[in-house]
XYZ file of C-alpha atoms in Angstrom:
681
model
C 50.601 40.270 98.507
C 52.052 39.608 95.077
C 55.380 38.665 96.659
C 53.632 36.221 99.006
C 51.749 34.601 96.111
C 54.989 34.391 94.137
C 56.791 32.667 97.041
C 53.841 30.357 97.491
C 54.034 29.370 93.835
C 57.791 28.849 93.934
C 57.586 26.640 97.032
C 54.414 24.759 96.148
C 56.271 21.425 95.999
C 57.576 21.958 99.541
C 54.140 22.981 100.818
C 52.654 19.872 99.259
C 55.198 17.667 101.073
C 54.374 19.377 104.368
C 50.667 18.812 103.747
C 51.304 15.155 102.817
C 53.444 14.678 105.933
C 50.762 16.130 108.228
C 47.943 14.187 106.548
C 49.839 10.896 106.808
C 50.682 11.524 110.463
C 47.056 12.339 111.331
C 45.722 9.233 109.572
C 48.234 6.918 111.275
C 47.585 8.438 114.741
C 43.855 8.023 114.113
C 44.382 4.325 113.294
C 46.462 3.644 116.414
C 44.676 1.758 119.231
C 42.822 3.903 121.755
C 44.886 2.982 124.782
C 48.135 3.751 126.545
C 51.215 1.556 126.286
C 52.534 -0.408 129.259
C 56.108 0.771 129.778
C 57.549 -2.657 130.641
C 58.104 -5.706 128.456
C 56.932 -8.900 130.174
C 59.652 -11.517 129.516
C 57.885 -14.807 130.232
C 60.219 -17.402 131.752
C 63.024 -14.871 132.274
C 64.159 -12.793 135.281
C 62.509 -9.393 135.830
C 65.254 -6.957 134.785
C 63.601 -3.762 136.021
C 63.403 -2.392 139.543
C 60.837 -3.716 142.055
C 57.355 -3.097 140.660
C 54.543 -1.935 142.950
C 50.865 -1.756 142.016
C 50.023 1.843 140.983
C 46.321 1.183 141.689
C 43.919 -1.599 142.707
C 43.401 -4.153 139.961
C 41.856 -7.587 139.518
C 43.905 -10.639 138.511
C 42.744 -11.970 135.155
C 42.246 -15.666 134.690
C 44.289 -17.355 131.984
C 42.685 -18.576 128.774
C 43.251 -22.145 129.959
C 41.402 -21.467 133.228
C 38.491 -19.797 131.467
C 38.241 -22.611 128.910
C 38.346 -25.207 131.700
C 35.488 -23.432 133.496
C 33.444 -23.263 130.339
C 34.028 -26.939 129.650
C 33.029 -27.822 133.228
C 29.806 -25.824 132.862
C 29.021 -27.606 129.599
C 29.737 -31.025 131.116
C 27.612 -30.386 134.231
C 24.834 -28.519 132.508
C 21.418 -30.144 133.006
C 19.330 -30.250 129.800
C 15.634 -29.382 129.664
C 12.851 -31.631 128.353
C 9.299 -30.484 127.670
C 6.294 -32.568 128.852
C 3.120 -32.319 126.724
C 0.018 -33.134 128.899
C -2.396 -32.845 125.976
C -0.902 -35.951 124.405
C -1.863 -38.051 127.466
C -5.552 -37.144 127.213
C -5.583 -37.723 123.488
C -3.937 -41.161 123.889
C -6.553 -42.238 126.456
C -9.407 -41.256 124.126
C -7.795 -43.046 121.184
C -7.193 -46.155 123.310
C -10.870 -46.388 124.368
C -11.918 -46.186 120.713
C -9.344 -48.819 119.738
C -10.806 -51.211 122.392
C -14.149 -51.301 120.588
C -12.435 -51.826 117.240
C -9.867 -54.437 118.277
C -11.815 -56.679 120.710
C -14.855 -58.748 119.685
C -18.249 -58.075 121.232
C -18.175 -61.436 123.036
C -14.939 -60.548 124.847
C -16.085 -57.024 125.636
C -19.376 -58.279 127.090
C -17.441 -60.262 129.697
C -14.076 -58.428 130.227
C -14.547 -54.778 129.133
C -14.258 -53.289 132.643
C -11.047 -55.219 133.321
C -9.594 -54.337 129.899
C -10.539 -50.658 130.168
C -9.174 -50.376 133.692
C -5.918 -52.080 132.752
C -5.338 -49.851 129.720
C -6.049 -46.612 131.637
C -3.812 -47.671 134.506
C -0.997 -48.685 132.119
C -1.242 -45.394 130.209
C -0.977 -43.477 133.494
C 2.177 -45.397 134.377
C 3.669 -44.872 130.896
C 3.061 -41.122 131.014
C 3.920 -40.675 134.682
C 7.227 -39.060 133.650
C 6.523 -39.131 129.946
C 7.284 -41.144 126.832
C 10.432 -40.114 124.988
C 11.038 -40.903 121.328
C 14.881 -40.837 121.473
C 16.980 -43.703 122.785
C 20.034 -43.331 125.053
C 20.818 -39.702 124.281
C 22.296 -39.319 127.756
C 23.785 -41.536 130.437
C 21.108 -43.303 132.562
C 22.064 -41.453 135.756
C 22.234 -38.078 134.021
C 19.921 -35.540 135.652
C 17.468 -33.633 133.512
C 14.846 -30.969 134.021
C 11.335 -32.083 133.006
C 9.223 -29.014 132.355
C 5.471 -29.367 132.906
C 3.798 -26.069 132.198
C 5.662 -23.368 134.098
C 7.314 -25.758 136.547
C 10.387 -27.910 136.056
C 11.251 -31.069 137.999
C 14.667 -32.647 138.287
C 14.679 -36.375 137.533
C 17.109 -38.983 136.229
C 17.202 -39.585 132.517
C 16.528 -43.311 133.133
C 13.100 -42.449 134.632
C 11.883 -41.365 131.212
C 10.350 -44.246 129.295
C 11.861 -44.486 125.814
C 9.901 -45.601 122.807
C 12.278 -48.499 122.291
C 11.466 -49.825 125.776
C 7.651 -49.910 125.288
C 7.394 -53.524 124.106
C 9.182 -55.040 127.098
C 7.325 -52.720 129.484
C 3.889 -53.738 128.078
C 4.742 -57.454 128.068
C 5.702 -57.361 131.748
C 2.493 -55.476 132.630
C 0.270 -57.861 130.653
C 1.865 -60.934 132.222
C 0.914 -59.827 135.714
C -2.568 -58.612 134.857
C -4.505 -61.875 134.287
C -5.297 -60.749 130.705
C -2.621 -62.866 129.086
C -5.132 -64.543 126.639
C -5.739 -61.098 125.145
C -2.032 -60.153 124.851
C -2.096 -59.665 121.074
C -5.211 -57.460 121.143
C -3.885 -55.376 124.042
C -0.538 -54.776 122.288
C -2.387 -53.715 119.157
C -4.443 -51.166 121.148
C -1.306 -49.691 122.747
C 0.691 -49.578 119.515
C -2.132 -47.810 117.676
C -2.693 -45.269 120.459
C 0.624 -44.421 122.122
C 2.742 -41.485 120.988
C 5.753 -39.659 122.546
C 4.928 -36.633 124.675
C 8.411 -35.615 125.898
C 10.842 -33.747 123.603
C 14.257 -32.168 124.149
C 13.874 -28.411 124.712
C 16.940 -27.187 122.786
C 16.035 -23.485 122.944
C 15.668 -23.361 126.724
C 18.715 -25.593 127.241
C 20.944 -23.357 125.105
C 19.555 -20.202 126.664
C 20.313 -21.511 130.149
C 23.794 -22.648 129.068
C 24.633 -19.257 127.534
C 23.427 -17.545 130.687
C 25.798 -19.650 132.789
C 28.700 -19.100 130.386
C 28.103 -15.354 130.373
C 28.118 -15.271 134.146
C 31.675 -16.630 134.312
C 34.010 -14.287 136.150
C 37.151 -13.517 134.173
C 39.046 -12.467 137.266
C 40.165 -14.223 140.437
C 41.243 -12.124 143.388
C 42.795 -8.659 143.305
C 45.967 -6.720 144.083
C 45.786 -3.633 146.275
C 47.507 -0.370 145.437
C 51.069 -0.231 146.745
C 51.461 -4.003 146.932
C 54.655 -5.405 145.454
C 53.883 -7.103 142.171
C 57.335 -8.503 141.393
C 60.891 -8.037 142.607
C 63.977 -7.402 140.490
C 65.548 -10.678 139.403
C 62.413 -12.729 140.124
C 61.511 -15.143 137.322
C 58.390 -14.145 135.384
C 56.344 -17.337 135.291
C 53.160 -18.903 136.593
C 51.061 -16.652 138.809
C 53.554 -13.773 138.560
C 53.171 -13.706 134.801
C 49.356 -13.630 135.105
C 49.499 -10.766 137.627
C 51.794 -8.744 135.355
C 49.558 -9.455 132.367
C 46.538 -8.292 134.391
C 48.353 -5.102 135.435
C 49.280 -4.374 131.798
C 45.664 -4.806 130.643
C 44.279 -2.618 133.404
C 47.012 -0.006 132.904
C 46.315 0.331 129.184
C 42.551 0.573 129.734
C 42.858 3.213 132.475
C 45.444 5.322 130.663
C 43.051 6.298 127.873
C 40.730 8.563 129.807
C 39.406 12.091 129.320
C 41.982 13.579 131.673
C 45.043 12.295 129.823
C 43.604 11.797 126.342
C 45.365 14.851 124.923
C 48.710 13.947 126.480
C 48.672 10.414 125.062
C 47.568 11.778 121.697
C 50.470 14.221 121.797
C 52.895 11.386 122.556
C 51.594 9.265 119.700
C 51.742 12.238 117.326
C 55.340 13.059 118.286
C 56.539 9.477 117.716
C 54.684 9.051 114.411
C 55.904 12.412 113.122
C 59.463 11.569 114.144
C 59.374 8.245 112.300
C 57.929 9.786 109.122
C 60.355 12.706 109.345
C 63.295 10.279 109.418
C 61.973 8.689 106.222
C 61.512 12.070 104.566
C 65.017 13.208 105.548
C 66.478 9.944 104.272
C 64.813 10.477 100.890
C 65.952 14.104 100.774
C 69.581 13.273 101.573
C 70.128 10.026 99.686
C 67.385 10.072 97.022
C 67.068 13.754 96.008
C 65.560 12.865 92.614
C 62.721 11.037 94.374
C 62.330 13.845 96.923
C 61.826 16.385 94.139
C 59.090 14.244 92.592
C 55.870 14.717 94.569
C 54.178 11.774 92.870
C 56.897 9.409 94.059
C 56.844 10.782 97.606
C 53.043 10.403 97.621
C 53.413 6.818 96.425
C 55.792 5.964 99.301
C 53.555 7.524 101.961
C 50.469 5.902 100.440
C 52.063 2.457 100.777
C 52.839 3.080 104.440
C 49.275 4.230 105.184
C 47.895 1.258 103.246
C 49.902 -1.256 105.307
C 49.029 0.420 108.623
C 45.336 0.490 107.688
C 45.311 -3.138 106.528
C 47.033 -4.312 109.720
C 44.623 -2.305 111.878
C 41.606 -3.880 110.157
C 42.982 -7.400 110.652
C 43.907 -6.762 114.320
C 40.412 -5.431 115.029
C 38.856 -8.425 113.270
C 41.012 -11.153 114.841
C 44.445 -10.628 116.337
C 45.402 -14.236 115.497
C 45.478 -13.348 111.798
C 47.976 -10.474 112.096
C 50.669 -12.400 110.188
C 48.295 -12.966 107.260
C 48.883 -9.315 106.322
C 51.520 -9.481 103.538
C 53.744 -6.720 104.929
C 56.619 -7.756 102.628
C 54.629 -6.323 99.726
C 55.859 -2.892 100.893
C 59.612 -3.458 100.311
C 58.832 -5.439 97.160
C 56.795 -2.575 95.683
C 59.328 0.107 96.583
C 62.208 -2.001 95.275
C 60.339 -2.564 92.001
C 59.962 1.179 91.413
C 62.993 2.592 93.245
C 65.760 0.598 94.934
C 66.409 -1.931 97.692
C 67.827 0.539 100.221
C 64.787 2.810 100.154
C 62.474 -0.225 100.247
C 64.128 -1.603 103.380
C 64.250 1.793 105.139
C 60.540 2.426 104.507
C 59.741 -1.129 105.627
C 61.567 -0.662 108.947
C 59.791 2.672 109.595
C 56.416 1.017 108.885
C 57.175 -1.905 111.205
C 58.128 0.536 113.982
C 54.765 2.278 113.568
C 52.911 -1.051 113.607
C 54.577 -1.839 116.935
C 51.962 0.462 118.529
C 49.120 -1.599 117.091
C 50.027 -5.259 117.573
C 50.530 -7.170 120.838
C 53.940 -8.737 121.546
C 55.410 -5.850 119.597
C 59.055 -6.890 119.979
C 58.398 -10.360 118.563
C 56.295 -8.891 115.747
C 58.888 -6.250 114.827
C 61.744 -8.770 114.902
C 59.907 -11.174 112.590
C 58.811 -8.451 110.160
C 62.208 -6.725 109.950
C 63.992 -10.041 109.352
C 61.390 -10.936 106.707
C 61.876 -7.523 105.059
C 65.657 -8.026 104.927
C 65.183 -11.471 103.370
C 62.788 -9.932 100.841
C 65.325 -7.317 99.794
C 68.194 -9.825 99.615
C 66.381 -12.558 97.684
C 64.168 -10.771 95.146
C 66.579 -9.565 92.500
C 64.460 -9.640 89.350
C 60.783 -9.358 90.229
C 59.670 -9.748 86.622
C 60.853 -13.372 86.713
C 57.967 -15.325 88.220
C 60.174 -18.128 89.532
C 62.204 -15.621 91.581
C 59.066 -14.334 93.291
C 57.846 -17.831 94.217
C 61.275 -18.789 95.576
C 61.474 -15.576 97.610
C 57.974 -16.057 99.033
C 58.994 -19.558 100.114
C 62.115 -18.187 101.815
C 60.139 -15.413 103.537
C 57.595 -17.934 104.857
C 60.403 -20.190 106.095
C 62.021 -17.269 107.953
C 58.688 -16.468 109.625
C 58.247 -20.076 110.742
C 61.800 -20.458 112.076
C 61.671 -17.110 113.925
C 58.279 -17.872 115.489
C 59.457 -21.350 116.521
C 62.576 -19.852 118.136
C 60.582 -17.196 120.019
C 58.117 -19.794 121.300
C 60.732 -22.157 122.713
C 62.568 -19.185 124.299
C 59.388 -17.964 125.988
C 57.814 -21.309 126.890
C 60.919 -23.469 127.323
C 59.463 -26.326 125.252
C 57.906 -27.063 121.871
C 54.623 -28.212 123.420
C 53.135 -24.712 123.154
C 53.999 -24.225 119.471
C 50.677 -23.577 117.717
C 50.284 -25.224 114.329
C 47.582 -22.722 113.299
C 50.161 -19.906 113.438
C 52.161 -21.702 110.737
C 49.018 -21.676 108.580
C 48.770 -17.889 108.959
C 52.398 -17.601 107.786
C 51.569 -19.699 104.716
C 48.506 -17.550 103.979
C 50.633 -14.417 104.368
C 53.173 -15.861 101.926
C 50.451 -16.606 99.373
C 49.066 -13.081 99.821
C 52.537 -11.704 99.024
C 52.147 -13.088 95.488
C 49.514 -10.376 94.983
C 52.419 -7.934 94.601
C 52.546 -8.434 90.812
C 48.959 -7.305 90.035
C 49.360 -4.614 92.704
C 52.443 -3.220 90.945
C 50.467 -3.092 87.692
C 47.712 -1.127 89.478
C 50.300 1.255 90.948
C 51.755 1.853 87.483
C 48.370 2.912 86.167
C 47.499 5.100 89.166
C 50.862 6.798 89.760
C 52.267 6.664 86.221
C 55.503 4.933 87.216
C 57.457 2.147 85.558
C 58.577 -1.150 87.077
C 60.917 -3.823 85.735
C 57.898 -5.860 84.641
C 56.749 -3.053 82.341
C 60.307 -2.609 81.094
C 60.395 -6.295 80.205
C 57.259 -5.833 78.098
C 58.739 -2.733 76.434
C 61.963 -4.602 75.593
C 60.034 -6.950 73.291
C 61.249 -6.125 69.759
C 57.984 -7.518 68.373
C 56.036 -4.648 69.909
C 54.104 -2.426 67.512
C 56.382 0.632 67.726
C 59.680 -1.267 67.390
C 58.260 -3.263 64.470
C 57.357 0.009 62.786
C 60.914 1.259 63.397
C 62.345 -1.929 61.855
C 60.181 -1.473 58.749
C 60.655 2.274 58.190
C 64.262 2.626 59.398
C 65.931 -0.820 59.408
C 69.424 0.674 59.775
C 68.343 2.674 62.815
C 66.684 -0.401 64.295
C 69.902 -2.406 63.889
C 71.873 0.471 65.398
C 69.457 0.573 68.379
C 69.907 -3.158 68.970
C 73.688 -2.790 68.989
C 73.498 0.185 71.354
C 71.121 -1.776 73.613
C 73.586 -4.665 73.870
C 76.505 -2.329 74.613
C 74.509 -0.286 77.141
C 73.197 -3.367 78.953
C 76.723 -4.761 79.343
C 77.996 -1.397 80.612
C 75.098 -1.064 83.082
C 75.735 -4.526 84.477
C 79.399 -3.624 84.971
C 78.653 -0.590 87.176
C 75.508 -2.057 88.848
C 73.090 0.321 87.121
C 69.564 -0.613 85.971
C 70.404 -2.786 82.960
C 66.777 -3.421 81.992
C 65.955 0.303 81.986
C 68.971 1.310 79.920
C 68.290 -1.473 77.405
C 64.709 -0.287 76.879
C 65.902 3.314 76.618
C 68.434 2.271 73.971
C 65.789 0.446 71.918
C 63.564 3.545 71.782
C 66.120 6.367 71.781
C 66.142 6.876 67.994
C 62.478 6.266 67.106
C 62.291 9.883 65.904
C 64.336 8.847 62.841
C 61.205 7.147 61.458
C 60.057 10.630 60.405
C 62.822 11.147 57.793
C 64.732 7.835 57.741
C 66.752 8.468 54.542
C 68.409 11.550 56.033
C 70.354 9.279 58.389
C 73.308 7.396 56.930
C 72.464 4.014 58.476
C 69.224 3.948 56.434
C 70.734 5.021 53.091
C 70.879 1.998 50.787
C 72.071 3.855 47.635
C 74.888 6.262 46.857
C 72.376 9.140 46.748
C 72.619 11.313 49.885
C 69.496 13.325 50.724
C 71.630 16.033 52.350
C 73.348 16.907 49.065
C 70.438 19.144 48.119
C 70.261 20.904 51.520
C 72.367 23.538 53.251
C 74.377 22.433 56.290
C 72.048 24.416 58.544
C 68.936 22.687 57.115
C 70.581 19.269 57.355
C 71.567 19.913 60.959
C 68.024 20.928 61.824
C 66.636 17.677 60.392
C 69.170 15.680 62.405
C 68.378 17.631 65.586
C 64.614 17.290 65.046
C 64.760 13.512 65.413
C 64.906 14.049 69.202
C 61.731 16.186 69.221
C 59.970 13.825 66.795
C 61.002 10.868 68.957
C 59.445 12.440 72.063
C 56.218 13.126 70.138
C 56.019 9.562 68.795
C 56.773 8.085 72.226
C 54.068 10.142 73.943
C 51.583 9.263 71.241
C 52.272 5.567 71.862
C 52.055 5.923 75.685
C 55.722 5.208 76.313
C 56.514 6.011 79.989
C 58.326 9.272 80.802
C 61.147 7.280 82.373
C 61.925 5.856 78.910
C 61.278 9.150 77.089
C 64.057 10.661 79.226
C 66.529 8.598 77.190
C 65.215 10.129 73.970
C 65.569 13.629 75.424
C 69.094 13.207 76.726
C 70.926 10.777 74.430
C 72.635 13.667 72.572
C 72.634 16.082 75.515
C 73.739 19.545 74.319
C 76.361 18.334 71.842
C 76.667 19.788 68.326
C 76.000 18.151 64.976
C 79.724 18.465 64.332
C 79.855 17.285 60.703
C 77.427 19.916 59.413
C 78.804 22.554 61.746
C 82.268 22.093 60.225
C 80.739 22.138 56.772
C 78.965 25.419 57.535
C 82.183 26.944 58.851
C 83.849 26.301 55.491
C 81.615 28.993 53.995
C 80.837 31.016 57.133
C 83.655 31.432 59.625
C 81.359 33.126 62.166
C 78.636 30.451 62.101
C 77.083 30.230 65.622
C 77.469 26.779 67.122
C 74.131 27.085 68.937
C 72.305 26.655 65.624
C 73.888 23.224 65.328
C 73.429 22.172 68.960
C 70.924 19.672 70.369
C 68.453 21.273 72.805
C 69.285 18.908 75.655
C 68.901 18.349 78.535
C 72.150 16.610 79.375
C 71.981 13.156 81.024
C 70.864 13.226 84.672
C 71.318 9.599 85.717
C 73.812 6.778 85.317
C 71.540 5.066 82.836
C 71.072 8.090 80.538
C 74.837 8.797 80.692
C 75.578 5.191 79.690
C 73.260 5.505 76.696
C 74.964 8.708 75.491
C 78.380 7.021 75.588
C 77.237 3.812 73.917
C 75.210 5.626 71.245
C 78.110 7.870 70.237
C 80.680 5.062 70.258
C 78.503 2.618 68.305
C 77.513 5.206 65.662
C 81.065 6.484 65.175
C 82.514 2.963 65.070
C 80.966 2.506 61.612
C 83.584 4.912 60.263
C 86.479 2.621 61.272
C 88.052 1.232 58.094
C 90.664 -1.188 59.371
C 90.128 -1.425 63.142
C 92.932 -2.617 65.375
C 93.082 -3.048 69.129
C 95.043 0.190 69.618
C 92.822 2.086 67.195
C 89.643 0.998 69.039
C 91.126 1.941 72.423
C 92.062 5.435 71.219
C 88.745 5.803 69.434
C 86.651 5.067 72.580
C 88.864 7.295 74.762
C 88.594 10.184 72.315
C 84.777 10.113 72.031
C 83.986 9.758 75.732
C 86.681 12.216 76.828
C 85.226 14.795 74.466
C 81.776 14.324 76.052
C 83.329 14.763 79.483
C 85.169 17.911 78.377
C 81.877 19.353 77.153
C 80.333 18.735 80.603
C 77.720 16.282 79.379
C 77.873 14.153 82.570
C 77.848 16.936 85.158
C 74.241 16.230 86.179
C 74.603 12.448 86.168
C 75.488 10.715 89.435
C 78.289 8.790 87.730
C 81.901 8.626 88.958
C 85.195 8.695 87.055
C 85.799 5.118 88.111
C 82.472 4.032 86.629
C 83.235 5.880 83.382
C 86.557 4.052 83.181
C 84.751 0.730 83.645
C 82.306 1.665 80.879
C 85.206 2.525 78.558
C 86.754 -0.854 79.302
C 83.520 -2.681 78.451
C 82.993 -0.720 75.227
C 86.551 -1.429 74.076
C 86.153 -5.127 74.716
C 82.759 -5.310 73.005
C 83.952 -3.392 69.926
C 86.976 -5.675 69.626
C 84.601 -8.646 69.680
C 82.403 -7.025 67.033
C 85.351 -6.179 64.726
C 87.259 -9.401 65.381
C 88.936 -10.415 62.090
C 88.425 -14.011 61.075
C 90.612 -16.042 58.770
C 89.660 -15.890 55.127
C 87.987 -19.120 54.074
C 89.053 -20.571 50.683
C 86.494 -20.446 47.911
């Protein structure tokens, strides 16, 4: 049992990666669409390259979007609206009219003509409200049919048979002229105007309800194909009705495949493909990025980004498939490049796009566009911390999307008439969303504790609190750090290492000297040497302690571990040779380990560069009368000694790169010690 627990403890990092791999696979399989995949690509406008295809089962032929939209439009155009007739208004108008007669006409007139007047008004009101009085004017065409609903019954009439309120005056004048009551025209008009009111209104609720019912009853299929019938022959062009039949077969196939009987088999297939894709990524990291593979936080970060992109795409596809290109997928290679390198970013991007091919329709087109966009992202974004570079790259990515989509459309449709302008808008929105990568990188830094070039740029500011403190307490050390930073940056650029990282590491590598600044020669401003009162062993310990003190100060000031690594390794396991030799003058058997830095030795190109530059710059102060030959020999001697001591065995740096670094250091030192002519006083 103890042995098992011991093995479990030793291999906990490996077990964690296995757990992470399984968890990521399960989540991605869960997010995949619940349906089978049609095994043929449907190349619209091109010959069918597969063998003759026969219907595996009976299926209905789906109508095209254009056909369905045309049917809907026809239903809307031919739909008969409903109007509601209010009978209570008619009775109320008649009562009001009889009262208005007594008010409007004089008693003399009423005594002689009241029966005629009353009969005329009642008869006219009946004619006005025969079909109803409508307040609106010319809402529909005159010959447009409508339904007039009286109670629970509806009658179909022409819209022109409804009397509109704007037509009342002419209607009344014509009736009065033929009635023999022309002398009382003014009084009669007054009675009608004071009494009449509309009693027919547009019934919007019933009209819309009836329209929706008709639209919902539309059949989305037309005809069917029987099992065993030939769908398409090899070499036949996929267009028109053939394309619609194939599209219908694909839809039916994918819906039928996901059933209880074959659910487990399809799930197994999805799981195998997802696991294979993620395994390829994991093996790539293990073989070509072993430092990242050993770091569980970094592996978690990579897998988290993949899950995040798959989840985001799934949400958008489920919401509206037309917005799939709004998802800023290029954020993935940008983020990974910011924290790691371009090659890993592109590889992870391709794996993610392959997984998303299960989710999106037109998967080949989608994968082509996204892979090309990812390549452009990797090639164009060189320095993410420069805002202009990001905006330029986003513009280039958007342009690549637009050109690729345009090319695919004219290949598939054969003309530019079917190019959809709204798709270009989604590309622009996706490009704008890509700009979110900068705040996202900041969030990742806080969550995962990693460092990007943007953070390094902030740390390289010499006006920061810690570097200002170094300049005040140990000005000589600060000047030395600046010189080392310049040398290291030039060397890193020469061998294509991370110049920004090595510069920041150089600026902070000696901050431990703030603890006892006067014990380091570059900070001694008088002839008094603090080491004169100490034994060589004590002096060596103070010198060695500046590494430990530097790590403590850096951690206290929240300097990232990636930068602290430079403090740990800039002396490797070398000895404080001056005091060691001094100790040997009095003690021949003095152990060298007492005068040796604790290490570790450099484990990257950047930390190896810093060790070389730090040693060369510090020792160069001892050159009295430097010449070109003297500088060349001086640089060779120092770096060769470090190589002989095995200081670069753990760093992935080649002999050729070391030679290039030597060349740069020689040239820089010659520039620094360049002798000028003596100016006359």
